[in-house]
Amino acid sequence: MSPIQDQDHRPLLLAGPSLGLRLAILSFAAVGLMVADHRLGYMGVVRDWLSVATYPFHWAVDAPSSAWDYLSDAFRTRASLRDENDRLGNENRELRLRLMRYEALEQENRRLREARAGSARVAERYLVAEILQVDLDPYRQRVLIDKGSREGVFAGQAALDAEGVFGQVTRVGPVSAEVIMISDPAHAIPVQINRTGVRTIAVGLGQTGKLMLPYLPRNADVAEGDLVVSSGLGGVFPPGYPVARVAEVVRDPAEPLLSVGVTPLAHLDRDPEVLLVWFDNRIVEPVPEPAAEAGAQEPPAAEAATSAAAPAPAAEGAEPAPGAAAPAAGGT
């Protein structure tokens, strides 16, 4: 059967030479074009125009695959950026939190070092207590701390901060204690003017930023800016601890006493912790045992004076007896 047949299976008469001739012509034309393109470069412009003409078809065929790759890469990039952003945000918050804590620890360390340096002269032992609660009653200046009798805290114990006297313990529980601040109306502390040594009492007014010295006579030597320190009387606070600074002095000729307002040096409204101290009783009490021993050593000298005065008359020999009794009274 012939390669080309009609519907009735009848072979069509094809001109074999004419087909071969056409193929030969096409082959020679292709070879000629290749030779001309290779030798003379005439087909470059044609290829350029053909590439421009066929570019939309190439773009249309490649567009779905390129769009899918682009979207996939965009979503992957967005997801990775979001995850990295979340991670960096969490790290930033954690680092900021640590930085704030480090700053707080640095400030706390500085305050505790200053408080320890101020109490090292007379304190046998000290304990840092954190303030847990502040009394909301405007007429009560008291705080609750997180140390109690289990740590050895006792009623009447002195409480300090880095700047001066804070208050003293009033009530003690197993795990907590109440501290009355020096600004409480029910609190009074024996003080003295550091410049002149005048002794008086500082009482609270219920305000964290003000105390009063109500018992100074009108002729007392006190001026604004004078430092007020603890006098050591009463046995709670040792002498020389800063309490306040004189803020105002009102001299009313009609009043027998001065009206002296002082500002506490302790940060009563800002301290997050206080320093509970155990003071050396030998410094708190000004009359220790060595004074009695010194008084006990003086009678031999009196006895020597008595023996030296023995040849004197009886009236003169009786005089050393009071002299011998005087040192004992002083020792007492």
Coordinates of C-alpha atoms in Angstrom, one line a residue:
M1 CA 0.0 0.0 0.0
S2 CA 1.2 3.4 -0.9
P3 CA 2.1 5.8 2.1
I4 CA -0.5 8.3 0.9
Q5 CA -4.0 6.9 0.1
D6 CA -7.3 8.5 -0.4
Q7 CA -10.5 7.4 1.5
D8 CA -11.1 4.7 -1.0
H9 CA -7.7 3.2 -0.4
R10 CA -6.5 4.3 -3.8
P11 CA -2.9 5.4 -3.9
L12 CA -2.3 8.9 -4.9
L13 CA 0.3 9.4 -7.6
L14 CA 3.0 11.6 -6.0
A15 CA 5.7 13.1 -8.0
G16 CA 8.7 11.6 -6.3
P17 CA 11.2 13.8 -8.1
S18 CA 9.3 17.0 -7.3
L19 CA 9.3 16.2 -3.5
G20 CA 13.0 15.3 -3.5
L21 CA 13.7 18.4 -5.4
R22 CA 11.9 20.5 -2.8
L23 CA 13.8 18.8 0.0
A24 CA 17.1 19.4 -1.7
I25 CA 16.2 23.0 -2.3
L26 CA 15.4 23.4 1.4
S27 CA 18.6 21.7 2.4
F28 CA 20.7 23.8 0.2
A29 CA 18.9 26.9 1.4
A30 CA 19.5 26.0 5.0
V31 CA 23.2 25.3 4.3
G32 CA 23.5 28.6 2.5
L33 CA 21.9 30.4 5.3
M34 CA 24.3 28.8 7.8
V35 CA 27.3 29.6 5.6
A36 CA 26.1 33.2 5.2
D37 CA 25.4 33.5 8.9
H38 CA 28.8 32.0 9.8
R39 CA 30.7 34.0 7.2
L40 CA 28.9 37.3 7.1
G41 CA 26.7 37.3 10.3
Y42 CA 23.5 38.3 8.4
M43 CA 21.2 36.1 10.5
G44 CA 21.9 37.7 13.9
V45 CA 19.3 40.4 13.3
V46 CA 16.8 37.8 12.2
R47 CA 17.5 35.8 15.3
D48 CA 17.1 38.9 17.5
W49 CA 13.7 39.7 15.9
L50 CA 12.6 36.1 16.2
S51 CA 13.6 36.0 19.9
V52 CA 11.7 39.2 20.5
A53 CA 8.7 37.8 18.7
T54 CA 8.8 34.5 20.6
Y55 CA 9.5 36.1 24.1
P56 CA 5.9 36.4 25.1
F57 CA 5.4 32.7 24.4
H58 CA 8.4 31.8 26.5
W59 CA 7.2 34.1 29.3
A60 CA 3.7 32.7 29.2
V61 CA 5.1 29.1 29.4
D62 CA 7.5 30.0 32.2
A63 CA 5.2 32.3 34.2
P64 CA 3.4 29.6 36.3
S65 CA 6.6 28.0 37.4
S66 CA 8.3 31.4 38.1
A67 CA 5.3 32.7 40.0
W68 CA 5.2 29.5 42.1
D69 CA 8.9 29.8 43.0
Y70 CA 8.6 33.5 43.8
L71 CA 5.6 33.0 46.1
S72 CA 7.2 30.0 47.8
D73 CA 10.4 32.0 48.4
A74 CA 8.4 35.0 49.6
F75 CA 6.4 33.0 52.1
R76 CA 9.5 31.2 53.3
T77 CA 11.3 34.5 53.7
R78 CA 8.4 36.1 55.5
A79 CA 8.0 33.1 57.8
S80 CA 11.7 33.1 58.6
L81 CA 11.7 36.9 59.2
R82 CA 8.7 36.6 61.5
D83 CA 10.3 33.8 63.5
E84 CA 13.6 35.7 63.7
N85 CA 11.7 38.9 64.7
D86 CA 9.8 37.0 67.4
R87 CA 13.1 35.5 68.7
L88 CA 14.9 38.8 68.7
G89 CA 11.9 40.5 70.4
N90 CA 12.0 37.8 73.1
E91 CA 15.7 38.1 73.6
N92 CA 15.4 41.9 73.7
R93 CA 12.8 41.8 76.4
E94 CA 14.8 39.3 78.4
L95 CA 17.9 41.4 78.1
R96 CA 16.1 44.5 79.1
L97 CA 14.6 42.7 82.1
R98 CA 18.1 41.5 83.1
L99 CA 19.5 45.0 82.6
M100 CA 16.8 46.5 84.8
R101 CA 17.5 43.8 87.4
Y102 CA 21.2 44.5 87.2
E103 CA 20.7 48.2 87.7
A104 CA 18.4 47.5 90.7
L105 CA 21.1 45.1 92.1
E106 CA 23.8 47.7 91.5
Q107 CA 21.8 50.4 93.4
E108 CA 20.9 47.9 96.2
N109 CA 24.6 46.9 96.5
R110 CA 25.6 50.5 96.7
R111 CA 23.0 51.3 99.4
L112 CA 24.0 48.2 101.4
R113 CA 27.7 49.0 101.1
E114 CA 27.1 52.5 102.4
A115 CA 24.9 51.3 105.2
R116 CA 27.4 48.7 106.2
A117 CA 30.2 51.2 106.1
G118 CA 28.2 53.5 108.3
S119 CA 27.4 50.9 110.9
A120 CA 30.7 49.0 111.0
R121 CA 32.1 51.2 113.8
V122 CA 29.7 50.0 116.5
A123 CA 27.6 47.2 115.0
E124 CA 28.4 43.7 116.2
R125 CA 26.0 42.2 113.6
Y126 CA 23.7 43.5 111.0
L127 CA 20.9 42.0 108.9
V128 CA 19.3 43.3 105.7
A129 CA 15.5 43.3 105.8
E130 CA 13.2 44.0 102.9
I131 CA 10.1 46.2 103.3
L132 CA 7.0 44.2 102.5
Q133 CA 4.2 46.5 103.4
V134 CA 3.7 50.2 104.3
D135 CA 0.9 51.2 106.7
L136 CA -1.8 53.1 104.8
D137 CA -2.9 55.0 107.8
P138 CA -1.8 58.6 107.2
Y139 CA -1.2 59.1 110.9
R140 CA 0.9 55.9 111.3
Q141 CA 4.4 55.9 109.8
R142 CA 5.2 52.2 110.0
V143 CA 6.4 49.4 107.7
L144 CA 6.4 45.6 107.8
I145 CA 9.7 43.8 107.1
D146 CA 10.4 40.2 106.1
K147 CA 12.6 39.3 109.1
G148 CA 11.4 38.2 112.5
S149 CA 12.3 36.4 115.7
R150 CA 13.7 33.4 113.8
E151 CA 16.5 35.7 112.6
G152 CA 17.0 37.1 116.1
V153 CA 15.1 40.4 115.6
F154 CA 13.8 41.8 118.9
A155 CA 11.5 44.7 119.9
G156 CA 13.3 48.0 120.3
Q157 CA 16.0 47.1 117.8
A158 CA 17.5 49.9 115.8
A159 CA 16.8 50.2 112.0
L160 CA 19.1 52.2 109.8
D161 CA 19.5 52.9 106.1
A162 CA 22.5 54.2 104.1
E163 CA 21.8 57.9 105.1
G164 CA 20.9 57.7 108.8
V165 CA 18.4 56.5 111.4
F166 CA 15.3 54.9 110.0
G167 CA 13.4 53.8 113.1
Q168 CA 13.1 50.9 115.5
V169 CA 11.3 47.6 115.8
T170 CA 8.0 47.7 117.7
R171 CA 6.5 44.3 117.2
V172 CA 8.1 41.0 116.3
G173 CA 6.6 37.9 114.8
P174 CA 8.2 34.6 113.8
V175 CA 8.8 35.7 110.1
S176 CA 8.1 39.4 110.1
A177 CA 8.3 42.5 112.2
E178 CA 6.9 46.0 112.4
V179 CA 9.2 49.0 112.3
I180 CA 8.1 52.4 113.5
M181 CA 9.8 55.2 111.5
I182 CA 11.2 58.3 113.2
S183 CA 8.5 60.3 111.5
D184 CA 5.7 58.6 113.3
P185 CA 3.8 60.8 115.8
A186 CA 4.3 58.2 118.5
H187 CA 8.1 58.0 118.1
A188 CA 10.7 60.2 119.8
I189 CA 14.5 59.9 119.6
P190 CA 17.1 61.6 121.9
V191 CA 19.3 63.7 119.7
Q192 CA 21.8 66.5 119.9
I193 CA 23.0 69.3 117.6
N194 CA 26.3 68.2 116.2
R195 CA 27.7 71.7 116.0
T196 CA 27.0 72.8 119.6
G197 CA 26.3 69.5 121.4
V198 CA 22.9 70.8 122.6
R199 CA 20.8 67.8 123.6
T200 CA 17.0 67.5 122.9
I201 CA 14.4 65.2 121.6
A202 CA 13.2 64.8 118.0
V203 CA 9.5 63.8 117.6
G204 CA 7.6 62.7 114.5
L205 CA 4.8 64.7 113.0
G206 CA 3.2 62.0 110.8
Q207 CA 5.0 63.3 107.7
T208 CA 7.9 61.4 106.1
G209 CA 9.8 64.6 105.3
K210 CA 9.6 66.5 108.6
L211 CA 10.5 66.2 112.3
M212 CA 10.3 68.7 115.2
L213 CA 12.6 69.6 118.0
P214 CA 10.0 71.1 120.4
Y215 CA 12.0 71.3 123.6
L216 CA 14.8 73.7 122.8
P217 CA 14.8 76.9 124.8
R218 CA 14.6 80.2 123.0
N219 CA 18.3 81.0 123.6
A220 CA 19.5 77.7 122.3
D221 CA 22.3 77.9 119.8
V222 CA 20.8 76.3 116.7
A223 CA 20.8 77.4 113.1
E224 CA 19.5 76.2 109.7
G225 CA 21.7 73.5 108.2
D226 CA 22.9 72.1 111.5
L227 CA 23.3 68.4 111.6
V228 CA 21.2 66.5 114.2
V229 CA 22.7 63.2 115.4
S230 CA 21.7 60.6 117.9
S231 CA 22.8 61.4 121.4
G232 CA 23.1 57.8 122.6
L233 CA 20.6 58.4 125.5
G234 CA 18.0 55.7 125.9
G235 CA 20.2 52.8 124.9
V236 CA 18.6 52.2 121.5
F237 CA 20.8 54.2 119.2
P238 CA 24.5 54.8 119.8
P239 CA 25.7 58.4 119.7
G240 CA 26.8 60.1 116.6
Y241 CA 24.4 58.6 114.0
P242 CA 22.9 61.2 111.6
V243 CA 19.2 61.7 112.2
A244 CA 18.1 64.9 110.4
R245 CA 19.2 68.4 109.3
V246 CA 17.7 71.6 110.6
A247 CA 15.4 73.1 108.0
E248 CA 13.9 76.1 109.8
V249 CA 14.2 77.9 113.2
V250 CA 11.3 80.1 114.3
R251 CA 12.1 82.4 117.3
D252 CA 8.8 83.8 118.7
P253 CA 9.4 86.3 121.5
A254 CA 6.1 85.4 123.0
E255 CA 7.1 81.7 123.3
P256 CA 9.6 80.3 125.8
L257 CA 10.7 77.5 123.4
L258 CA 11.9 77.5 119.8
S259 CA 10.0 76.0 116.9
V260 CA 12.6 74.0 115.1
G261 CA 11.8 71.9 112.0
V262 CA 14.2 69.3 110.8
T263 CA 14.3 67.1 107.7
P264 CA 15.1 63.4 108.2
L265 CA 18.2 62.2 106.4
A266 CA 16.9 58.6 105.9
H267 CA 14.9 57.9 102.8
L268 CA 11.8 57.0 104.7
D269 CA 9.5 57.0 101.6
R270 CA 11.9 55.5 99.1
D271 CA 14.0 52.8 100.8
P272 CA 13.2 49.2 99.7
E273 CA 15.1 47.7 102.5
V274 CA 16.5 48.6 106.0
L275 CA 19.4 47.5 108.0
L276 CA 18.8 45.9 111.4
V277 CA 21.8 46.2 113.6
W278 CA 23.0 44.7 116.9
F279 CA 25.1 47.4 118.6
D280 CA 28.0 46.9 121.0
N281 CA 26.6 47.4 124.5
R282 CA 30.0 48.7 125.7
I283 CA 29.6 51.7 123.4
V284 CA 25.8 52.2 124.0
E285 CA 26.3 52.2 127.8
P286 CA 28.8 55.0 128.7
V287 CA 29.7 53.5 132.1
P288 CA 31.3 50.0 131.5
E289 CA 33.1 47.8 134.0
P290 CA 36.6 49.2 133.5
A291 CA 35.4 52.5 135.2
A292 CA 34.5 50.6 138.3
E293 CA 37.8 48.8 138.3
A294 CA 39.6 52.2 138.0
G295 CA 37.6 53.4 141.0
A296 CA 38.5 50.3 142.9
Q297 CA 42.2 50.9 142.3
E298 CA 42.2 54.4 143.9
P299 CA 41.7 53.4 147.7
P300 CA 45.4 52.3 148.1
A301 CA 46.5 55.8 147.2
A302 CA 44.1 57.2 149.7
E303 CA 45.4 54.7 152.3
A304 CA 48.9 55.9 151.6
A305 CA 47.8 59.4 152.1
T306 CA 46.2 58.4 155.4
S307 CA 49.3 56.6 156.6
A308 CA 51.4 59.6 155.6
A309 CA 49.1 61.9 157.6
A310 CA 49.0 59.6 160.7
P311 CA 51.3 61.8 162.9
A312 CA 48.8 64.7 162.4
P313 CA 46.2 65.5 165.0
A314 CA 43.1 63.5 165.2
A315 CA 41.0 66.3 163.6
E316 CA 43.3 66.4 160.6
G317 CA 43.6 62.6 160.4
A318 CA 39.8 62.3 160.1
E319 CA 39.8 64.3 156.8
P320 CA 41.1 61.6 154.5
A321 CA 38.0 59.4 155.1
P322 CA 35.7 61.6 152.8
G323 CA 38.5 61.7 150.3
A324 CA 38.7 57.9 150.3
A325 CA 34.9 57.6 149.9
A326 CA 34.9 60.1 147.0
P327 CA 36.4 57.8 144.3
A328 CA 33.9 55.1 145.2
A329 CA 31.0 57.4 144.6
G330 CA 32.5 58.5 141.3
G331 CA 33.0 54.9 140.3
T332 CA 29.4 54.2 141.2

